[in-house]
Short mmCIF file of C-alpha atoms and ligand atoms in Angstrom, two decimals:
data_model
loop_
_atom_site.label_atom_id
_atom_site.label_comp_id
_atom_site.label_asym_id
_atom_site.label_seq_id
_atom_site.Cartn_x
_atom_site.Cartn_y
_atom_site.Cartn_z
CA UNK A 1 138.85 135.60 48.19
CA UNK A 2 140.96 136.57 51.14
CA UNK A 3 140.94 133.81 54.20
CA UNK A 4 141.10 135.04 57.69
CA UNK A 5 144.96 135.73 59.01
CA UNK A 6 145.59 132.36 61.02
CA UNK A 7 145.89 132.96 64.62
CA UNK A 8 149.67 132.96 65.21
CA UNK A 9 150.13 130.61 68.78
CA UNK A 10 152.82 130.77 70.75
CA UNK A 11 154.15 127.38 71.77
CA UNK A 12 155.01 126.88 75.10
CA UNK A 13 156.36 124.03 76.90
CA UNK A 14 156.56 123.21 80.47
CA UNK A 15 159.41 120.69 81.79
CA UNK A 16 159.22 119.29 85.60
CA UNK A 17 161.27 116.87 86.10
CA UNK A 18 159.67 113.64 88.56
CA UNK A 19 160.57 112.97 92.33
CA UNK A 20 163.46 114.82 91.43
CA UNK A 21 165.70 114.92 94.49
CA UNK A 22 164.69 110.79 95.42
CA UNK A 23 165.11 110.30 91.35
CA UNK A 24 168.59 111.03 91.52
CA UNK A 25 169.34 109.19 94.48
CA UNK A 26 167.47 106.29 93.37
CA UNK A 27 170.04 106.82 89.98
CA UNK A 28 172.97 106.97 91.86
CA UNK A 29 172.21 104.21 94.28
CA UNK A 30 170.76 100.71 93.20
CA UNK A 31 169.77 99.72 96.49
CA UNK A 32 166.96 103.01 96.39
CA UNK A 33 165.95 101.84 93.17
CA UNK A 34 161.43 100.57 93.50
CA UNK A 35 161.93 101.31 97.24
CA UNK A 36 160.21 104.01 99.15
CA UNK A 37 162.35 106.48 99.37
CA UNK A 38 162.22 110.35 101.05
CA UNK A 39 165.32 112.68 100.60
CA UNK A 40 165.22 115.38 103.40
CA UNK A 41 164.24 114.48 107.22
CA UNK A 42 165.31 111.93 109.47
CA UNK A 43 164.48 108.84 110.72
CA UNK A 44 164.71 109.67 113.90
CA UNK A 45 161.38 111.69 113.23
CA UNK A 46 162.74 115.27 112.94
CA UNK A 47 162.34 118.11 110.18
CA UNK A 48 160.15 117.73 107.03
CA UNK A 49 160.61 115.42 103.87
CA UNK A 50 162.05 117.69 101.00
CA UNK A 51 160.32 114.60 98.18
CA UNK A 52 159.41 110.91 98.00
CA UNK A 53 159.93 108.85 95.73
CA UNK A 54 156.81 107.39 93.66
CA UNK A 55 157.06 103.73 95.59
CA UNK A 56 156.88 106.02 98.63
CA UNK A 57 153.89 108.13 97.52
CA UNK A 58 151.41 105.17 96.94
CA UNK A 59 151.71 105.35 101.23
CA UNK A 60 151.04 109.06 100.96
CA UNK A 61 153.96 110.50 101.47
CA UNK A 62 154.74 113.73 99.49
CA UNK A 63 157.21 117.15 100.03
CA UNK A 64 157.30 119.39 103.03
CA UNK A 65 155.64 116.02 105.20
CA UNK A 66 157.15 115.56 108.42
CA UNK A 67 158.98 112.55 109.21
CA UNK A 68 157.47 111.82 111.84
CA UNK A 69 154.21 111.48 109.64
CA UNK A 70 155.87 109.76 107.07
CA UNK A 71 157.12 106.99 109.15
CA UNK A 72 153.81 106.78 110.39
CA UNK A 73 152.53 106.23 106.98
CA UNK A 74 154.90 103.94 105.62
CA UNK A 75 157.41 102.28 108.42
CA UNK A 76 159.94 101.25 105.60
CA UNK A 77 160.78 104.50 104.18
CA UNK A 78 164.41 104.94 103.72
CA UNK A 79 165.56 108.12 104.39
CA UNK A 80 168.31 109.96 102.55
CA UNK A 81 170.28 112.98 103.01
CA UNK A 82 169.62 115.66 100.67
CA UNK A 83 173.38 116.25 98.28
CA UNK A 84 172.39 119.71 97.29
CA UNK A 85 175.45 119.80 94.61
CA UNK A 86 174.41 117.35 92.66
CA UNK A 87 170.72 118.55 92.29
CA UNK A 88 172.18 121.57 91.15
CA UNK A 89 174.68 119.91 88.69
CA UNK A 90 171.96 117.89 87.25
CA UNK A 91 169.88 121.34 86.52
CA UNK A 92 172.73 122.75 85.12
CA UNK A 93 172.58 120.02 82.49
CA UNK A 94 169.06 120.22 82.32
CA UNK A 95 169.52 124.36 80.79
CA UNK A 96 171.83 122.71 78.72
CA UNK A 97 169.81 120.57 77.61
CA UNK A 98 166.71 122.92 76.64
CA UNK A 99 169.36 125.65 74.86
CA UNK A 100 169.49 123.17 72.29
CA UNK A 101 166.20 124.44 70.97
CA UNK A 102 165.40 127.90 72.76
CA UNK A 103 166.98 130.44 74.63
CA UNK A 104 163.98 131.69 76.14
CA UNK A 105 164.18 129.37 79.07
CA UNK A 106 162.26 130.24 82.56
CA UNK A 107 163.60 128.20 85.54
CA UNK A 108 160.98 128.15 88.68
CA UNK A 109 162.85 126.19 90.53
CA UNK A 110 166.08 123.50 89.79
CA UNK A 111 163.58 121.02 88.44
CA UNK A 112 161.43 123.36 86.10
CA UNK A 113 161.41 125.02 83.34
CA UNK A 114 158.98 127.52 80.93
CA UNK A 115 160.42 126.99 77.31
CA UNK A 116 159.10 129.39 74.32
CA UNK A 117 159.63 127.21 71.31
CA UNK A 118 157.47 129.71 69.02
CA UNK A 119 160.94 129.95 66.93
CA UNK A 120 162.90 126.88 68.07
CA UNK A 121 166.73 127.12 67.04
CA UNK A 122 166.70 123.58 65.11
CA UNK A 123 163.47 124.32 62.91
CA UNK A 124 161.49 121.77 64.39
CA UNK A 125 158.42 123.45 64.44
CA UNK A 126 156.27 121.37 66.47
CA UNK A 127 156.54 121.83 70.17
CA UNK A 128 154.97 118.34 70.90
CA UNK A 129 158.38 117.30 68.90
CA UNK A 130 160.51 119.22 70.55
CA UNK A 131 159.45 117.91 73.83
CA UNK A 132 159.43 114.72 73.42
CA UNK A 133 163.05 115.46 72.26
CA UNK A 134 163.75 116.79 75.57
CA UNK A 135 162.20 114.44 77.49
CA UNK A 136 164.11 111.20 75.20
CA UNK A 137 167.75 113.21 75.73
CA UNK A 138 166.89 114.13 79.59
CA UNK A 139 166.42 110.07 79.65
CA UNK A 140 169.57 109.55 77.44
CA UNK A 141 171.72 111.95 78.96
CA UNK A 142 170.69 111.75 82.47
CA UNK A 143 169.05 108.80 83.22
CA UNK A 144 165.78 110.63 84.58
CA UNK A 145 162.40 110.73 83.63
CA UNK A 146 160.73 114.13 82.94
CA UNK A 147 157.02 115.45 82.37
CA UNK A 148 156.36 117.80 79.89
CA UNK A 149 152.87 120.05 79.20
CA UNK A 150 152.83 121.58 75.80
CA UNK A 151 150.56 124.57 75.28
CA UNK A 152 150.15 127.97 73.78
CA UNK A 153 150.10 129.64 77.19
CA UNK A 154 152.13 128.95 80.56
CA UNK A 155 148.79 128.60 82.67
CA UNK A 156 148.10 125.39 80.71
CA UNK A 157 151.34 124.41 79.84
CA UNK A 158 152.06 124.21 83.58
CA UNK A 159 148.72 122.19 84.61
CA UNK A 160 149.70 119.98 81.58
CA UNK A 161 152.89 118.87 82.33
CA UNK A 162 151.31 117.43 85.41
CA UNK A 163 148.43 115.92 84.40
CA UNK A 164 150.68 112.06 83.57
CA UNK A 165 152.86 112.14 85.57
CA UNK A 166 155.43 110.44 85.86
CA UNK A 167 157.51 110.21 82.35
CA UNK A 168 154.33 112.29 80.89
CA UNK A 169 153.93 114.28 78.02
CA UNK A 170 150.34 116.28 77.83
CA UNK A 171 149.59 118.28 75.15
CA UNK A 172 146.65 120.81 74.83
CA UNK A 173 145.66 122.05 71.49
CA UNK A 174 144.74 125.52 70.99
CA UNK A 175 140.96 124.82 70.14
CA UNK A 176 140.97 122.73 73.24
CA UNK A 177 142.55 125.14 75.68
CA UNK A 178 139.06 126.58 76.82
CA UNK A 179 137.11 123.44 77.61
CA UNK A 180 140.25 122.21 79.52
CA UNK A 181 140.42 125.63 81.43
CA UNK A 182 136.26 125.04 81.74
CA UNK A 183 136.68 121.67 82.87
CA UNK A 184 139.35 122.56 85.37
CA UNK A 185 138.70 122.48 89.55
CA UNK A 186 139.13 125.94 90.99
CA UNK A 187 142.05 124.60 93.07
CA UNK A 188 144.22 124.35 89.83
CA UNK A 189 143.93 127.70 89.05
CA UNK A 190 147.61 129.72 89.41
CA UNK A 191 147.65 131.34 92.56
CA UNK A 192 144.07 129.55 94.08
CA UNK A 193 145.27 128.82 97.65
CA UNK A 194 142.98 126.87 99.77
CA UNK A 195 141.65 129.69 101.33
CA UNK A 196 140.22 130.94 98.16
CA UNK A 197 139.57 128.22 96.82
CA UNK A 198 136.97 127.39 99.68
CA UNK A 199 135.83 130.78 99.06
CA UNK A 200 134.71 130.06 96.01
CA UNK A 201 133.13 126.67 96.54
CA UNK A 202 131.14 128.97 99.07
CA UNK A 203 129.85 130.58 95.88
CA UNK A 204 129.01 127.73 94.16
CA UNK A 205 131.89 127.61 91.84
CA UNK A 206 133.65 124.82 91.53
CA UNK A 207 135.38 124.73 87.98
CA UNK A 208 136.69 127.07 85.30
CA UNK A 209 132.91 127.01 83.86
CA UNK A 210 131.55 128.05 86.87
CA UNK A 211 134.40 131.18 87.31
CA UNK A 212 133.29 131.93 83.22
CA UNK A 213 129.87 132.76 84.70
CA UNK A 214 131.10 136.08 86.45
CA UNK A 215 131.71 139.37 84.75
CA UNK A 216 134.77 140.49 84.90
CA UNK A 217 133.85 143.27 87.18
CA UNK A 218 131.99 140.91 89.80
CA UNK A 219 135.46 138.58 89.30
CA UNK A 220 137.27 141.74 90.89
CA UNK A 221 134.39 142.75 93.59
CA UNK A 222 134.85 138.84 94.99
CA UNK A 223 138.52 138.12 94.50
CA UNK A 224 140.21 141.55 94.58
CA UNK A 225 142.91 141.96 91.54
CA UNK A 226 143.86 139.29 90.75
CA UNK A 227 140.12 138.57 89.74
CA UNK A 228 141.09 140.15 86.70
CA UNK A 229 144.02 137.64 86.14
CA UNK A 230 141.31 134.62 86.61
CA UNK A 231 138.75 136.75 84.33
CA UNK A 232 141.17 136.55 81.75
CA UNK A 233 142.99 132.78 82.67
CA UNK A 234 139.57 131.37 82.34
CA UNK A 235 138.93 132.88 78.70
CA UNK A 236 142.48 131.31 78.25
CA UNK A 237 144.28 134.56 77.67
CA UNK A 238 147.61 134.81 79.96
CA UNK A 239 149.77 136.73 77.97
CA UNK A 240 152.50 136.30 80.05
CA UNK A 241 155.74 135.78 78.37
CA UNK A 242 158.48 133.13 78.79
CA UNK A 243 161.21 135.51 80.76
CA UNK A 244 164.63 134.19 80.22
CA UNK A 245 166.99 134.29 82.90
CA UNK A 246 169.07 136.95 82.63
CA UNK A 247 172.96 137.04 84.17
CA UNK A 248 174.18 139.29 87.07
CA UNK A 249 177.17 141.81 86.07
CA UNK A 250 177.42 143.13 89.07
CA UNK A 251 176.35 143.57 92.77
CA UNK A 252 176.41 146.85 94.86
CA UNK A 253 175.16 149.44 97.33
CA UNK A 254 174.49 152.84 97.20
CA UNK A 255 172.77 156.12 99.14
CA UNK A 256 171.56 159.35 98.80
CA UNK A 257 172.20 161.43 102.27
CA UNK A 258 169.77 163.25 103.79
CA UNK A 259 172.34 166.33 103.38
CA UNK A 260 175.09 166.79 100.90
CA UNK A 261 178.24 166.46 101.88
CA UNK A 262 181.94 168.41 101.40
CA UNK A 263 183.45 167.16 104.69
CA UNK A 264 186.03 164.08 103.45
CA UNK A 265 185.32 162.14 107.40
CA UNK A 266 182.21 162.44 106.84
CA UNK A 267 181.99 160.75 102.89
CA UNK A 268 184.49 158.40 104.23
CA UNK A 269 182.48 157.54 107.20
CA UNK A 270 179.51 156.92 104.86
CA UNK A 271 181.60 155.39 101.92
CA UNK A 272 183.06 152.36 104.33
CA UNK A 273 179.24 151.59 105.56
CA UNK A 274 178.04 151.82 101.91
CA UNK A 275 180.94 149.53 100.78
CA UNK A 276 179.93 146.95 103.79
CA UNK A 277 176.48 146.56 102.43
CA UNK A 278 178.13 145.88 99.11
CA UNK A 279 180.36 143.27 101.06
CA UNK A 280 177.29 141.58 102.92
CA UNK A 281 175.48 141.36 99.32
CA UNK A 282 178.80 139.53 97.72
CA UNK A 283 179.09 136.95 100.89
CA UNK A 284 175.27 136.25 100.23
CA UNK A 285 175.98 135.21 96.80
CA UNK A 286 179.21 133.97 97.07
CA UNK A 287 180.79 136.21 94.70
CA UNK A 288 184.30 137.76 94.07
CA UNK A 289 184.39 140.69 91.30
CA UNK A 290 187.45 141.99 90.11
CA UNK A 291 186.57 145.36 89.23
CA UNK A 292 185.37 148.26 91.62
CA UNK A 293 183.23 150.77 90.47
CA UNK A 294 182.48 154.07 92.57
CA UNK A 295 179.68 156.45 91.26
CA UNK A 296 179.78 159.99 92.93
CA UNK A 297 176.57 162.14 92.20
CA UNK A 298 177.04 165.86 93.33
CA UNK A 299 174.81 168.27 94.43
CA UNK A 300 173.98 169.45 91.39
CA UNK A 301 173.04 166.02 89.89
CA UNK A 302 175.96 165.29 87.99
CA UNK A 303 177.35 161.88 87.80
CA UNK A 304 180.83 160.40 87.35
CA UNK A 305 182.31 157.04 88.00
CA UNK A 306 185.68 156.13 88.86
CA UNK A 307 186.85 152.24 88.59
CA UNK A 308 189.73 150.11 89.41
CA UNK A 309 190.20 146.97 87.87
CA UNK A 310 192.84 143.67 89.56
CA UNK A 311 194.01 140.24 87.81
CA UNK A 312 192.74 139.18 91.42
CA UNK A 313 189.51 139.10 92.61
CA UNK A 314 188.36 141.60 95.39
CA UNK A 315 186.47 140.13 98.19
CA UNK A 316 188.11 141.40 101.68
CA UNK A 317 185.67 143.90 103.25
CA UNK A 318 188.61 146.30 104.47
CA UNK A 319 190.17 146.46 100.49
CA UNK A 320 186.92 146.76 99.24
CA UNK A 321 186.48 149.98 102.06
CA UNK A 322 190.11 150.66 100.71
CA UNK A 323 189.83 150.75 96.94
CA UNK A 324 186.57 153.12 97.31
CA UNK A 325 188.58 155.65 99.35
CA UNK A 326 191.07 155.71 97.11
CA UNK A 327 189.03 156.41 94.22
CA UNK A 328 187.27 158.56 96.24
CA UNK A 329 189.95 160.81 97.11
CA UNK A 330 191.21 160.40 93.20
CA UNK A 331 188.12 161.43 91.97
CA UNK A 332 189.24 165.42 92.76
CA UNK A 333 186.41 166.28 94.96
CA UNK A 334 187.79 170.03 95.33
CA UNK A 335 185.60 171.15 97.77
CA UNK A 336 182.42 170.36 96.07
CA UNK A 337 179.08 168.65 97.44
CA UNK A 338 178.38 164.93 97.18
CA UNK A 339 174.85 163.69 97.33
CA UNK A 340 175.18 160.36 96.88
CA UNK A 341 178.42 157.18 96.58
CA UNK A 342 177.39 153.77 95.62
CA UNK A 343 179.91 151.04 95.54
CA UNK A 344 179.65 148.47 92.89
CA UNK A 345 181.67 145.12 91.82
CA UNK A 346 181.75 143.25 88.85
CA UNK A 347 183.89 141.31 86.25
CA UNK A 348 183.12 137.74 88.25
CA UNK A 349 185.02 135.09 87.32
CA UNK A 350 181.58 132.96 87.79
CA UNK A 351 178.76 133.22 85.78
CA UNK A 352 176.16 134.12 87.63
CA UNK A 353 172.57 133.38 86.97
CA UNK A 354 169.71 135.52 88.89
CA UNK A 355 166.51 134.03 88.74
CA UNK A 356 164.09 136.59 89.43
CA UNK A 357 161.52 134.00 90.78
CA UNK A 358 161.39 132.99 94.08
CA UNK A 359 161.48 129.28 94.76
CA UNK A 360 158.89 127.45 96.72
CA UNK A 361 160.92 128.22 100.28
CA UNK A 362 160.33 131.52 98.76
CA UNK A 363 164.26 131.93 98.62
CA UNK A 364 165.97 133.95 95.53
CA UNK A 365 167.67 131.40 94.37
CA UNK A 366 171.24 131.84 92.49
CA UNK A 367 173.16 129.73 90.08
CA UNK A 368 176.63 129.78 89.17
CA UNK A 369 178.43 127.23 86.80
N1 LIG B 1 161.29 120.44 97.10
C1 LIG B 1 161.54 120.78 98.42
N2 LIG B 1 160.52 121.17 99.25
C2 LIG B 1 159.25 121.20 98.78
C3 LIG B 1 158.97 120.87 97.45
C4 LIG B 1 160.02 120.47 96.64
O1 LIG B 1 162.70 120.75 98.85
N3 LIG B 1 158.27 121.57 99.60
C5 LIG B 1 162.40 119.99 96.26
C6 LIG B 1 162.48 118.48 96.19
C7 LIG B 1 161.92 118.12 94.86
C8 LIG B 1 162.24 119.34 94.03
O2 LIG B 1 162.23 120.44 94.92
O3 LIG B 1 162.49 116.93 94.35
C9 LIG B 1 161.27 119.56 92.90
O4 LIG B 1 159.98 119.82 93.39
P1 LIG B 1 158.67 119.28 92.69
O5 LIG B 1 157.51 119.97 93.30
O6 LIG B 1 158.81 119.35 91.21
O7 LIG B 1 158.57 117.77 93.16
P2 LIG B 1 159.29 116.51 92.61
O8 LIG B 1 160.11 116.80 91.41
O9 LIG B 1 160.03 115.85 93.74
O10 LIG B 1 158.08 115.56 92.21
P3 LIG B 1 157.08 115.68 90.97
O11 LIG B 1 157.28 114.41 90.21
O12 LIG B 1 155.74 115.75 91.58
O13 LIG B 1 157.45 116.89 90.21
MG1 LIG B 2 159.35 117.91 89.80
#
């Protein structure tokens, strides 16, 4: 007698590393070490507290506190600068760390990570394994402490890697996924500010059970679209896949005019501001490319692309505005009609890591190593 197919999971894990910023200084610095400490602010009482460290939390003290608060709270508190570099390093290591089993890493931010370990690259097979690998070389390696949430979705992957924290690992089988979602408070649900979230206490709902009442249509009448991403989140479905992070090639600029142009001031005019957004885009990343790219489309839609490459890397604004002309000029334009130039460098000598996310000051973040 045929059996039914097994349900094929996906297996999803969710790293975040703990106090991460005050972790590292508390590494790096005996003296930190069981103390309250908050990396970020001042003790003076100005700016916000970027983390605390867990000694510092039992007074209440969290991220994005001020300091003023935080003295208030706990008098004690030592307060650290933040050394952005090595945060970064240590994340660095951290992507390391997971490509051991998976290259289908997320990053959200420099502490956290979605991992799809459906197909892990050692043959492990369990996730729960896997991550408590992770977690045991992140301690190894690193000295840190990490949580981890294993899970067949990211939804519950990412409530579970918080649920012990610190040095946690929480892992939600797949026939338990919809009582956990049922027994959830509203304000745990992705993207429940607390706006909505007293919206819906209005309504008398107050966990996942409560949301599992409404039909998805009423879901979308109350909560506007993304009532259908709840409708579904609740009935544990969030399809949403682990999106690697995928590398930049290159960085440029380029326009359409409003009218084609013959007239070579004109193209040159609107070449050197083209190339100057290209410019302003490199200086925001940092970046140096050693090959230039121009892409002429003419008024009849045809394309062509002329580059140049250098054993140096180009980063000057005027040889960038230089180089284009050039090729601009080399390009043969014999009188015909341009309708559009973009400017575009590549070949970096950095590898250069987009993350499509935005991080929680809502920043694109870049990474280079
Ligand atoms: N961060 C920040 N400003 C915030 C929140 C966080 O600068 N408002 C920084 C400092 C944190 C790091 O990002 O160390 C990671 O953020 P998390 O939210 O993961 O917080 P922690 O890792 O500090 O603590 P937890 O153990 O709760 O994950
Ligand atoms: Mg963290």
């Amino acid at each position: 007698m045929d059996s039914e197919p097994k349900k094929e999971y996906r297996k999803i894990i969710h790293v975040d590393m703990d106090a991460f910023y005050a972790s590292i200084e508390q590494r790096d610095n005996p003296l930190y070490r069981g103390k309250p400490i908050v990396v970020g602010g001042s003790p003076e009482g100005r700016g916000v507290v970027a983390t605390a460290s867990y000694e510092a939390r039992k007074f209440g003290l969290h991220s994005a506190m001020s300091s003023k608060r935080a003295l208030q709270l706990c008098p004690e508190v030592i307060f650290i600068r933040p050394r952005f570099n090595v945060y970064k390093e240590v994340s660095v290591k951290l992507r390391e760390i997971f490509s051991r089993y998976t290259d289908l890493i997320e990053p959200l931010s420099l502490d956290e990570a979605y991992l799809d370990v459906t197909h892990d690259k050692q043959n492990i097979g369990s996730a729960i394994e896997i991550a408590k690998q992770i977690r045991q070389t992140i301690k190894d390696e690193l000295n840190l402490t990490a949580s981890a949430g294993v899970s067949v979705n990211k939804f519950v992957a990412k409530i579970a890697s918080d649920m012990q924290k610190p040095d946690g690992l929480t892992f939600i089988a797949p026939s338990k996924v919809e009582s956990f979602i049922e027994n959830l408070p509203v304000e745990k649900f992705f993207g429940v500010g607390k706006v909505t979230a007293e919206k819906m206490k209005k309504m008398n709902l107050f966990t996942g059970a409560d949301l599992k009442k409404l039909t998805e249509h009423e879901m979308v009448q109350r909560f506007g679209k993304v009532g259908r991403f709840y409708y579904n989140i609740v009935r544990g479905i969030d399809e949403r896949s682990v999106q690697p992070e995928r590398e930049t090639k290159s960085i440029g600029a380029e326009d359409t005019f409003l009218h084609d142009l013959s007239d070579i001031e004109e193209l040159n005019a609107e070449l050197d501001r083209i190339a100057q957004t290209t410019y302003n885009r490199l200086q925001k990343y940092n970046l140096k490319g050693r090959t230039l790219t121009l892409k002429i489309k003419f008024s009849d839609f045809k394309q062509i692309t002329r580059s140049q490459s250098f054993s140096n890397p180009i980063w000057e604004l005027e040889k960038i505005q230089e180089i284009s002309r050039t090729l601009l000029i080399s390009a043969g334009l014999e009188g015909k009609k341009v309708r559009l130039l973009g400017v575009t460098l590549s070949n970096f000598k950095e590898r250069v890591i987009e993350i499509k996310k935005h991080d929680k000051t809502g920043q694109l973040r870049l990474f280079d190593d």
